[in-house]
Tab-separated table of C-alpha atoms and ligand atoms in Angstrom:
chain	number	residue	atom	x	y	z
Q	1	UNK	CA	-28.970	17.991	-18.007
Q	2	UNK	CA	-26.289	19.064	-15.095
Q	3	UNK	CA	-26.253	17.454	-11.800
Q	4	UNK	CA	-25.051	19.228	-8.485
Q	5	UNK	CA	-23.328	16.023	-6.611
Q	6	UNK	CA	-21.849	16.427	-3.433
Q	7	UNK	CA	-20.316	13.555	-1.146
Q	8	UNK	CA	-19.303	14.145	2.821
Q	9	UNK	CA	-20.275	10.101	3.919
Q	10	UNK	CA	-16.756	9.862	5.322
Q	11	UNK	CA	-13.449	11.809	5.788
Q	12	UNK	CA	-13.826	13.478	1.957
Q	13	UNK	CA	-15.487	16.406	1.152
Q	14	UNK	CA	-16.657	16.253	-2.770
Q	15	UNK	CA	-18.370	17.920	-5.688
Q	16	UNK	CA	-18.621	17.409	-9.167
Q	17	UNK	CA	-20.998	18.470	-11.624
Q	18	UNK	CA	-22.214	16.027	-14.283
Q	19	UNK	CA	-23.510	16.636	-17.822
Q	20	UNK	CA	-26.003	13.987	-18.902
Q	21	UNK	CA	-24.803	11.852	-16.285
Q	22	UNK	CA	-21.318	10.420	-17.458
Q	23	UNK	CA	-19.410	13.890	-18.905
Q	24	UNK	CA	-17.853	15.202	-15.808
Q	25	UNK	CA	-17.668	18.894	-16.277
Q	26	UNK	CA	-16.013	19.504	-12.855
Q	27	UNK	CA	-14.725	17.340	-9.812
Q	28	UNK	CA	-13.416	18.299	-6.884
Q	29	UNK	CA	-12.236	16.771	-3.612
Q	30	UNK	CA	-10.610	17.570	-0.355
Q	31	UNK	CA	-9.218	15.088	1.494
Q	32	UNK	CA	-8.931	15.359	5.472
Q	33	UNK	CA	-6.641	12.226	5.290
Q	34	UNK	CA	-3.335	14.128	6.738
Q	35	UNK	CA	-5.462	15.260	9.842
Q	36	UNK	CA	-7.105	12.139	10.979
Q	37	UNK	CA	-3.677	10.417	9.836
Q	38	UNK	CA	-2.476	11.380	13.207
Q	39	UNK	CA	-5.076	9.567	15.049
Q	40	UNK	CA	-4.842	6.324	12.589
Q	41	UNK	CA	-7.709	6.438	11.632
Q	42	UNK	CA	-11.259	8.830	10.914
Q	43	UNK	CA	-12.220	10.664	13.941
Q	44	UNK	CA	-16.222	11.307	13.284
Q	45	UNK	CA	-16.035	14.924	15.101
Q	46	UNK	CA	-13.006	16.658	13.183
Q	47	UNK	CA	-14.827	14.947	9.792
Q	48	UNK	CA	-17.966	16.995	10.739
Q	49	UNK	CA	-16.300	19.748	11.514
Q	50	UNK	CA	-14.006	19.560	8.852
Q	51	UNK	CA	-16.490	19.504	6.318
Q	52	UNK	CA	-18.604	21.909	7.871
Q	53	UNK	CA	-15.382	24.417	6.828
Q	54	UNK	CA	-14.564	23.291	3.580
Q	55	UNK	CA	-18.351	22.583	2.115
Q	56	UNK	CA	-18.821	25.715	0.611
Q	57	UNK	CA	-15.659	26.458	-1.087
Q	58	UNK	CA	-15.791	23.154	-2.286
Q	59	UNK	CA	-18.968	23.768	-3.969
Q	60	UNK	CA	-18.376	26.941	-5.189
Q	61	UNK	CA	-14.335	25.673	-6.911
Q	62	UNK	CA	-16.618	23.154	-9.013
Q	63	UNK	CA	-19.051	25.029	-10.131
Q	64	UNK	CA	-16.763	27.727	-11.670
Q	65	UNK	CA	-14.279	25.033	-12.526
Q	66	UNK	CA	-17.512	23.516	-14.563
Q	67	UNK	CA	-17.869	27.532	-15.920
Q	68	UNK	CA	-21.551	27.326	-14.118
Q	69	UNK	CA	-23.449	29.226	-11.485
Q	70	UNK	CA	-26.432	27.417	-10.153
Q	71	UNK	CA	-28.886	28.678	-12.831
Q	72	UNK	CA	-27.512	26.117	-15.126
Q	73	UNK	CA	-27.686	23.579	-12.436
Q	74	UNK	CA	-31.033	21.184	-12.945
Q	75	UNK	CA	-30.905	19.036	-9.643
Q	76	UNK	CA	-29.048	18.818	-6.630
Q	77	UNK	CA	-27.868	15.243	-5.436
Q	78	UNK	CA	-26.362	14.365	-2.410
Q	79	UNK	CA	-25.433	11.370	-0.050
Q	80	UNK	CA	-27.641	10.521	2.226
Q	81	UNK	CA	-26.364	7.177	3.488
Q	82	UNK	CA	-24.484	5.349	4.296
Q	83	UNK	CA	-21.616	6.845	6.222
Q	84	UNK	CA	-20.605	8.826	9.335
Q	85	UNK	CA	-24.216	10.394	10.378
Q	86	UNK	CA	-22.402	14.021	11.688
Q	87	UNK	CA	-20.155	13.626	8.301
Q	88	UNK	CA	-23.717	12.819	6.153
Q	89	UNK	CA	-25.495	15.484	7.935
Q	90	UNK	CA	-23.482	18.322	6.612
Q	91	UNK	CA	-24.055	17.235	3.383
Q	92	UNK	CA	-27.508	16.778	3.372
Q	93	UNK	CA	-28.580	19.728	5.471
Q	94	UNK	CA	-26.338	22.228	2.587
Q	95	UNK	CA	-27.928	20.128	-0.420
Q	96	UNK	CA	-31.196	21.022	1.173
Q	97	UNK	CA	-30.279	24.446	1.655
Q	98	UNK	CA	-29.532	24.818	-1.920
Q	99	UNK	CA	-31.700	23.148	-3.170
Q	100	UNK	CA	-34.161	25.604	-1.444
Q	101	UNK	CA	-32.970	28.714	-1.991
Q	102	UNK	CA	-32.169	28.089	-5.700
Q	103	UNK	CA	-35.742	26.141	-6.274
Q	104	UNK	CA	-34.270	22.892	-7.566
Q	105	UNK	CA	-35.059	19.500	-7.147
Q	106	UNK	CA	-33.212	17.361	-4.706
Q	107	UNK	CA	-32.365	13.698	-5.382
Q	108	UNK	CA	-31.064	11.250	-2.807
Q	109	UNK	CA	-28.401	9.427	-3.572
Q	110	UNK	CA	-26.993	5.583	-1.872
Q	111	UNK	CA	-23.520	5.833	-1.462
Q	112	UNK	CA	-22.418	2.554	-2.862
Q	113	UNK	CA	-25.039	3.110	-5.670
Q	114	UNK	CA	-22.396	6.144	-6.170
Q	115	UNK	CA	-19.405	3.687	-6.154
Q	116	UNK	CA	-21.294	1.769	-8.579
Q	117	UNK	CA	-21.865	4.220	-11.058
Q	118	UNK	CA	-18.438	5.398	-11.091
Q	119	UNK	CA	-17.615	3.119	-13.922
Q	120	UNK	CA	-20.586	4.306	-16.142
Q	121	UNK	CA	-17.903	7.319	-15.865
Q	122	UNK	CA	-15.240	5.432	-17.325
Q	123	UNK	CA	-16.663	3.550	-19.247
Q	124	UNK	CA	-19.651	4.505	-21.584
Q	125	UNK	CA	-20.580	1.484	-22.996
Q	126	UNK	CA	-21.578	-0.305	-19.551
Q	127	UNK	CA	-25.146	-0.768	-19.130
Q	128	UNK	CA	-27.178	-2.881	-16.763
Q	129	UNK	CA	-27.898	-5.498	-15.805
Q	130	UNK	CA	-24.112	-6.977	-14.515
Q	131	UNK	CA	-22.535	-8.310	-11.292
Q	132	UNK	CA	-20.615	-5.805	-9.636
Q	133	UNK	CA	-18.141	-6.670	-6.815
Q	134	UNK	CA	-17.890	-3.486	-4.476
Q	135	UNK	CA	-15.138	-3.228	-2.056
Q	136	UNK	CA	-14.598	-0.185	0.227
Q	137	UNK	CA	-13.381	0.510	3.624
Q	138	UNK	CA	-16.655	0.161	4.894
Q	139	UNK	CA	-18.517	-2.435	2.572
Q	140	UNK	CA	-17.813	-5.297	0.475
Q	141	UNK	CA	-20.817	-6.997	-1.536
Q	142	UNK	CA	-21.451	-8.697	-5.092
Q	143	UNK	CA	-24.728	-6.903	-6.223
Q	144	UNK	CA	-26.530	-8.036	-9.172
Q	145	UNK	CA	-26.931	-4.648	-10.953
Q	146	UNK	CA	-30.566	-4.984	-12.388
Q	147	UNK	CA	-30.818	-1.386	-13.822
Q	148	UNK	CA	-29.202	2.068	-12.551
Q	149	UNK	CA	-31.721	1.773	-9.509
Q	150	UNK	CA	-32.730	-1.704	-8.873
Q	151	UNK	CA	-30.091	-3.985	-6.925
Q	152	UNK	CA	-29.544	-7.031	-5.269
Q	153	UNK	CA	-27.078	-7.818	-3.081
Q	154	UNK	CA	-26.337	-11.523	-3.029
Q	155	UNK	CA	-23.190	-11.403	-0.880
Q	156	UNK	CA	-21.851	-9.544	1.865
Q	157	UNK	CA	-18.907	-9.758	4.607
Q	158	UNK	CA	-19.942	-11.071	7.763
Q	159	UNK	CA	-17.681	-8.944	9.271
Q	160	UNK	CA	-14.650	-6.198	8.442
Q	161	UNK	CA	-14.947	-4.935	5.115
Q	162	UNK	CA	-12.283	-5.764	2.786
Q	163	UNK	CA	-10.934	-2.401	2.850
Q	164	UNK	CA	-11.086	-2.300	6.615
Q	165	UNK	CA	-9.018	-5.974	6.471
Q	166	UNK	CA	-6.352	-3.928	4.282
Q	167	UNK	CA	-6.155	-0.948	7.064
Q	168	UNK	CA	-5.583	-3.114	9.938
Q	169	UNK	CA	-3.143	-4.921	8.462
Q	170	UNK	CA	-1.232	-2.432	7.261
Q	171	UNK	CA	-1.599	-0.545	10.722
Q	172	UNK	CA	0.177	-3.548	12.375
Q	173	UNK	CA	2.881	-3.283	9.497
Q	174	UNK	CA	3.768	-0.034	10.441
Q	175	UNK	CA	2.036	2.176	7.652
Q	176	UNK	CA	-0.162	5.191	7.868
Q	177	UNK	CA	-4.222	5.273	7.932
Q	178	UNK	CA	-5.293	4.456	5.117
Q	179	UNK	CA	-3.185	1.626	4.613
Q	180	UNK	CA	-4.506	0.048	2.076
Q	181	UNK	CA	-2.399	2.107	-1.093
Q	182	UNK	CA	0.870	1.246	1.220
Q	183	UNK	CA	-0.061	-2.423	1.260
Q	184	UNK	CA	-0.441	-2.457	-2.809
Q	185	UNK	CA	3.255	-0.258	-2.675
Q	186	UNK	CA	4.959	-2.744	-0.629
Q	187	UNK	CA	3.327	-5.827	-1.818
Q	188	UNK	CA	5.638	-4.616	-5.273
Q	189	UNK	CA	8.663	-5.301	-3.771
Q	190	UNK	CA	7.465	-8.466	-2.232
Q	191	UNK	CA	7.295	-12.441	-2.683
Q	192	UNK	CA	3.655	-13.158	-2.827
Q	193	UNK	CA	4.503	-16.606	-1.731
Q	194	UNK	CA	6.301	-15.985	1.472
Q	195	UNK	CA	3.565	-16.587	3.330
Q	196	UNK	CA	0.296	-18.862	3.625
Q	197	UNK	CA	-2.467	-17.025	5.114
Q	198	UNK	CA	-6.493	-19.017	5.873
Q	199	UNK	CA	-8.775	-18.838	3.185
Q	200	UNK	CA	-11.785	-18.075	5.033
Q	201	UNK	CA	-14.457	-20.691	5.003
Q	202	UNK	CA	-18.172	-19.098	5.764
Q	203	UNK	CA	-20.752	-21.072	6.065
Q	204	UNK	CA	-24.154	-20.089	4.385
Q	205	UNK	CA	-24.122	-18.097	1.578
Q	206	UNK	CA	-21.139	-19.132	-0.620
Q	207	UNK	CA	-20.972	-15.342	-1.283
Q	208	UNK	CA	-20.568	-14.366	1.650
Q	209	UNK	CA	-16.972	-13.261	3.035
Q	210	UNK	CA	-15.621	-13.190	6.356
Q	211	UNK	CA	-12.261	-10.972	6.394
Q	212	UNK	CA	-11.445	-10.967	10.020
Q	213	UNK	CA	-9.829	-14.429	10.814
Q	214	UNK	CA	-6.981	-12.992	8.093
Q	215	UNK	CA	-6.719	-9.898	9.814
Q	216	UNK	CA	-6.234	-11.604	12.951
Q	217	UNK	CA	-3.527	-13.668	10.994
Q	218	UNK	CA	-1.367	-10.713	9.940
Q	219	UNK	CA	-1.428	-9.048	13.388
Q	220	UNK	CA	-0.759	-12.764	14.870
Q	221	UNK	CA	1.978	-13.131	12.835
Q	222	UNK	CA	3.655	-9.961	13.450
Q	223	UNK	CA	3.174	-10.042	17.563
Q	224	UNK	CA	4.653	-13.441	17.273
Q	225	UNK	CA	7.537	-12.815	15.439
Q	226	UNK	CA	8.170	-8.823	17.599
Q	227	UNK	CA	7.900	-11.954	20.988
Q	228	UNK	CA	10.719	-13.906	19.640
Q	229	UNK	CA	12.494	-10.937	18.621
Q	230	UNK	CA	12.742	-12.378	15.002
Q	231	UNK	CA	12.604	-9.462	11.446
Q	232	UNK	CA	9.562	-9.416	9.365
Q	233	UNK	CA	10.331	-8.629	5.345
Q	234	UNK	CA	7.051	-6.564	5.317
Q	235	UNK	CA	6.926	-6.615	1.797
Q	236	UNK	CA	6.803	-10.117	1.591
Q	237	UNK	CA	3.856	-10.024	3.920
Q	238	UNK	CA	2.090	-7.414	2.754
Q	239	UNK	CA	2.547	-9.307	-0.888
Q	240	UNK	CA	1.326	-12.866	0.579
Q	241	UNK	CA	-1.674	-10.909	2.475
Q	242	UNK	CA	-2.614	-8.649	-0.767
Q	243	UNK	CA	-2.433	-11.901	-2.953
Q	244	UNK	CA	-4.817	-13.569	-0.677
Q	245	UNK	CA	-7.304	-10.867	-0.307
Q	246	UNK	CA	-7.402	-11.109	-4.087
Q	247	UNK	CA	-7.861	-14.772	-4.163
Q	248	UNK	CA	-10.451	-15.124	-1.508
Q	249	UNK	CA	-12.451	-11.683	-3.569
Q	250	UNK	CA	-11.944	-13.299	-7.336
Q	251	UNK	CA	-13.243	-16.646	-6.596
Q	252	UNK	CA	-16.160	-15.153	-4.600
Q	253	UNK	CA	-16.990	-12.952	-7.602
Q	254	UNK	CA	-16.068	-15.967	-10.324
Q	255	UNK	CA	-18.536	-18.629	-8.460
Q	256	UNK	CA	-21.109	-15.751	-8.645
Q	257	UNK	CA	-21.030	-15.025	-11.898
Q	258	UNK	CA	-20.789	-18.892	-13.065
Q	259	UNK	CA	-23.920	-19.736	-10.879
Q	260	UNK	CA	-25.920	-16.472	-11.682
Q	261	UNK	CA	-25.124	-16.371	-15.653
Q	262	UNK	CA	-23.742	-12.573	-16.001
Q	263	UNK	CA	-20.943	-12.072	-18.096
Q	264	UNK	CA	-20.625	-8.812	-17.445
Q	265	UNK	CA	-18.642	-7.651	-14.359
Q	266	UNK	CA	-17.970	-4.598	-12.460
Q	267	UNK	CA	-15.843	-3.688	-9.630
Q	268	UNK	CA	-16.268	-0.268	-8.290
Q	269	UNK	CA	-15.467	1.254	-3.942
Q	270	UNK	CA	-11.684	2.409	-2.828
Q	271	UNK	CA	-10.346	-1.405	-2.594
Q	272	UNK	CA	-10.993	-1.635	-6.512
Q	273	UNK	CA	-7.486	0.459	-6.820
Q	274	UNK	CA	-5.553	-1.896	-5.660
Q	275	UNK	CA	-3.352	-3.696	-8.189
Q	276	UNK	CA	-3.462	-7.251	-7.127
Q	277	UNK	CA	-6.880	-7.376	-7.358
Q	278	UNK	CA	-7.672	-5.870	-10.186
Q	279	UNK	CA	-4.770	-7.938	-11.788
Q	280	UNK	CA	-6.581	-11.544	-10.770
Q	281	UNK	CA	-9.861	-10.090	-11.498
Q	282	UNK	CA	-8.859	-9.518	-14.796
Q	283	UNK	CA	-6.947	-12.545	-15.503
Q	284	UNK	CA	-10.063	-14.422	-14.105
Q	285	UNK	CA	-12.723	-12.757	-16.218
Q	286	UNK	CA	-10.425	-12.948	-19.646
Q	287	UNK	CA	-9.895	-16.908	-18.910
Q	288	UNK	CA	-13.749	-17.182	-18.701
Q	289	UNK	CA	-14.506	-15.162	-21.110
Q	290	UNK	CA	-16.293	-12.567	-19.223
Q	291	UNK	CA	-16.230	-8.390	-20.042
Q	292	UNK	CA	-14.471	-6.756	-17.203
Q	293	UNK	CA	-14.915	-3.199	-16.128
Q	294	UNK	CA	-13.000	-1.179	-13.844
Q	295	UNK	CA	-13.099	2.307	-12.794
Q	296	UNK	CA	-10.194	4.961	-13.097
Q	297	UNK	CA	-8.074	5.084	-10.193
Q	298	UNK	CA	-9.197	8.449	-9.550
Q	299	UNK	CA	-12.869	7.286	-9.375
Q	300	UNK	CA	-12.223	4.350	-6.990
Q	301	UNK	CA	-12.088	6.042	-3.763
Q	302	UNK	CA	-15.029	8.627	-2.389
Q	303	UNK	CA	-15.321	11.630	-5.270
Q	304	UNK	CA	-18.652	13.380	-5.887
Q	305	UNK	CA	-18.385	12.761	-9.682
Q	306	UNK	CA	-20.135	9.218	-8.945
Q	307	UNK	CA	-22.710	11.164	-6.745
Q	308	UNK	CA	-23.300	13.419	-9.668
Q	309	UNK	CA	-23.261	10.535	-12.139
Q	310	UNK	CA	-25.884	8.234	-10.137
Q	311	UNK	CA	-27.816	11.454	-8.832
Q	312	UNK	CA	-28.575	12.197	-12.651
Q	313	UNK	CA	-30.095	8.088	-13.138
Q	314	UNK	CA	-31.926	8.336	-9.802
Q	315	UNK	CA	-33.293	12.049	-11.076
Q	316	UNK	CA	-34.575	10.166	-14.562
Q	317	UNK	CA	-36.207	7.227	-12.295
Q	318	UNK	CA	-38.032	10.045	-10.501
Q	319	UNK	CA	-36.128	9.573	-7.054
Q	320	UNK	CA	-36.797	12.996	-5.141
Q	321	UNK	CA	-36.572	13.900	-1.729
Q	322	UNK	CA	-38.171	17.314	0.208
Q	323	UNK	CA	-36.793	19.463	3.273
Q	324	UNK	CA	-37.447	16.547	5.588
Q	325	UNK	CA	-34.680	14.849	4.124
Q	326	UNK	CA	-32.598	13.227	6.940
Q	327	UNK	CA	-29.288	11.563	6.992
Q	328	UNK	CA	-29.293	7.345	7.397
Q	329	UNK	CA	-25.914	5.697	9.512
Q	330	UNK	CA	-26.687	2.641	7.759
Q	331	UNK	CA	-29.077	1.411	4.980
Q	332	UNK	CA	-29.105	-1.444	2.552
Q	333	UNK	CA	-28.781	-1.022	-1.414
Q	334	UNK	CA	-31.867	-2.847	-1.587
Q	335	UNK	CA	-33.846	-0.581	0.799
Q	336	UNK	CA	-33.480	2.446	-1.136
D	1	LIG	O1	-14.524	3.641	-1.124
D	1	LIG	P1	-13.624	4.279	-0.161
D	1	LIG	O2	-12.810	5.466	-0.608
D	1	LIG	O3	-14.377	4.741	1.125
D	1	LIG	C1	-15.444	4.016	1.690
D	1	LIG	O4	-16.588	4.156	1.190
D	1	LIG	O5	-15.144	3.248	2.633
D	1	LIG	O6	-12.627	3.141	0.340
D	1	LIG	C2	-11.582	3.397	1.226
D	1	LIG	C3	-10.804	2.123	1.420
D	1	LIG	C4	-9.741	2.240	2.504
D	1	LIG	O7	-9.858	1.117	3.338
D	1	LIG	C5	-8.449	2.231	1.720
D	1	LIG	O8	-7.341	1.693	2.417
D	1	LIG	C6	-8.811	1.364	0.545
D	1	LIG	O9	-10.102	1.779	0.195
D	1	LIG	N1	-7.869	1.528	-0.575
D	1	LIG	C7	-7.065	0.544	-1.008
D	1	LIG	C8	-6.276	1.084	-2.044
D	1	LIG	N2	-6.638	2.393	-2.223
D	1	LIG	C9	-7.622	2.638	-1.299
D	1	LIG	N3	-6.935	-0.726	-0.598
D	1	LIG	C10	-6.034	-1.482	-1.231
D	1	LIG	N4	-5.232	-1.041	-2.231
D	1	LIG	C11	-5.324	0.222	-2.676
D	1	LIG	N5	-4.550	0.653	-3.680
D	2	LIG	ZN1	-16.932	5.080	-0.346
């Protein structure tokens, strides 16, 4: 069975076409990053607009890069939320379009279910249930996987995402939107030890995380230092800040999986690139004994092969939606 995926929730306009879900037959992605680079970060208009020009070609390059026209195409999926609603809406309102004209059935698709699934991509052994931490610029949760369609989301930040904590920081270090890939460069040449930075403390849920009292700590750190007219090694602080990020998002993930009994963990949005985490993640799972699974780099940030991936489970769960599909700004995993 081949799935149509496409993905416009943000700045990246993607399609990929799955086979049976995990074989990725074709993938393709255009970044605006350069253009919304200059403003330092995503301006909502030019993404609209943006994809709005490149939706069609982008389409049409995976289909005949998958050697298909849409007769062979069972089901369109798309992302409906959440995301930028202009950015969603062009999405949505071509899915329907195709999906109309060429008589095929149209399937909904939760963007961070997508970031989920993009390790049933890499890895093809993974099954349900597991705990999987998700991290992206706009989210970061621990969600008890319960099957392809069924989640729960026992911890959340109570404020910036973690990916969002890695662009700010790196904005007041000097690097380019998105910062977080120049963070993880940097933090290579750096002493991870330079600096101390807070370990948030939230009160509530213990898996809950709170990012922006660090944030506040880089960019504190860095106006003091530009006052007193005093150097910054940027490497060491972009090492000290990356190691904590990983600390505060391994324990988090650790305590939930000791307290909920899964031994199988996931870790799946753009912030799952980065190599400090991923590094104590792993080191953390292997001491405990737990199987780890992380997705390809190239399947960490927004790509429609996880649309097309998680479009073909919701499709087998029955998930369907009509012309009166509409694009959602913001909607829990566990409302879908
Ligand atoms: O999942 P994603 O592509 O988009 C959202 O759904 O938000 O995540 C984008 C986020 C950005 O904040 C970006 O800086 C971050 O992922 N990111 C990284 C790395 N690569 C991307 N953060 C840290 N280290 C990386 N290597
Ligand atoms: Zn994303």
């Amino acid at each position: 069975m081949k799935i149509l995926g496409i993905e416009s929730s943000c700045d990246e306009t993607a399609c990929a076409i799955s086979e049976n879900g995990v074989e990725i037959l074709s993938d393709i992605v255009a970044s605006q990053i350069e253009e919304h680079k200059l403003y330092g970060g995503v301006v909502p208009e030019i993404a609209s607009r943006r994809h709005s020009e490149n939706i069609m070609a982008v389409v049409q390059s995976a289909l005949d890069k998958a050697n298909c026209t849409m007769d062979d195409i069972d089901a369109v999926a798309v992302t409906y939320a959440p995301g930028l609603i202009g950015a969603l809406l062009v999405g949505v309102s071509f899915a329907k379009g195709l999906a109309l004209s060429w008589n095929k059935p149209l399937v909904p698709v939760h963007h961070i279910a997508g970031h989920i699934a993009a390790n049933y991509i890499s890895h093809k052994d993974l099954k349900p249930p597991y705990l999987c931490l998700v991290v992206s610029g706009g989210h970061s949760h621990i969600v008890e996987v319960v099957d392809y369609n069924t989640f729960h989301v026992i911890g959340r930040t109570r404020d910036d995402a973690a990916g969002e904590c890695f662009d700010k920081a790196a904005r007041v270090l000097g690097f380019p939107y998105p910062g977080g890939k120049h963070i993880d460069n940097a933090a290579k040449e750096g002493d991870s030890s330079a600096y101390n930075f807070p370990h948030p403390k939230v009160a509530g849920s213990e898996y809950d995380f709170s990012f922006s009292g660090l944030k506040t700590a880089v960019i504190n750190l860095v106006h003091n230092a530009s006052q007193k007219g005093e150097k910054i090694n940027v490497n060491n602080v972009a090492a000290s800040f990356q190691r904590t990020v990983s600390e505060i998002l391994r324990d988090k993930l650790m305590l939930a999986a000791k307290n909920t009994g899964y031994k199988t963990i996931a870790v799946a949005g753009g912030v799952s690139a980065n190599s400090g985490v991923r590094q104590a993640i792993t080191e953390a799972c292997e001491k405990n004994g737990y199987k780890l699974y992380l997705p390809e780099l190239k399947y960490c940030g927004d790509n429609g092969a996880m649309i097309a991936c998680q479009g073909y489970f919701d499709y087998l769960s029955g998930k369907r939606a009509d012309e009166s599909l509409n694009a959602v700004a913001t909607l829990s995993l566990e409302d879908i």
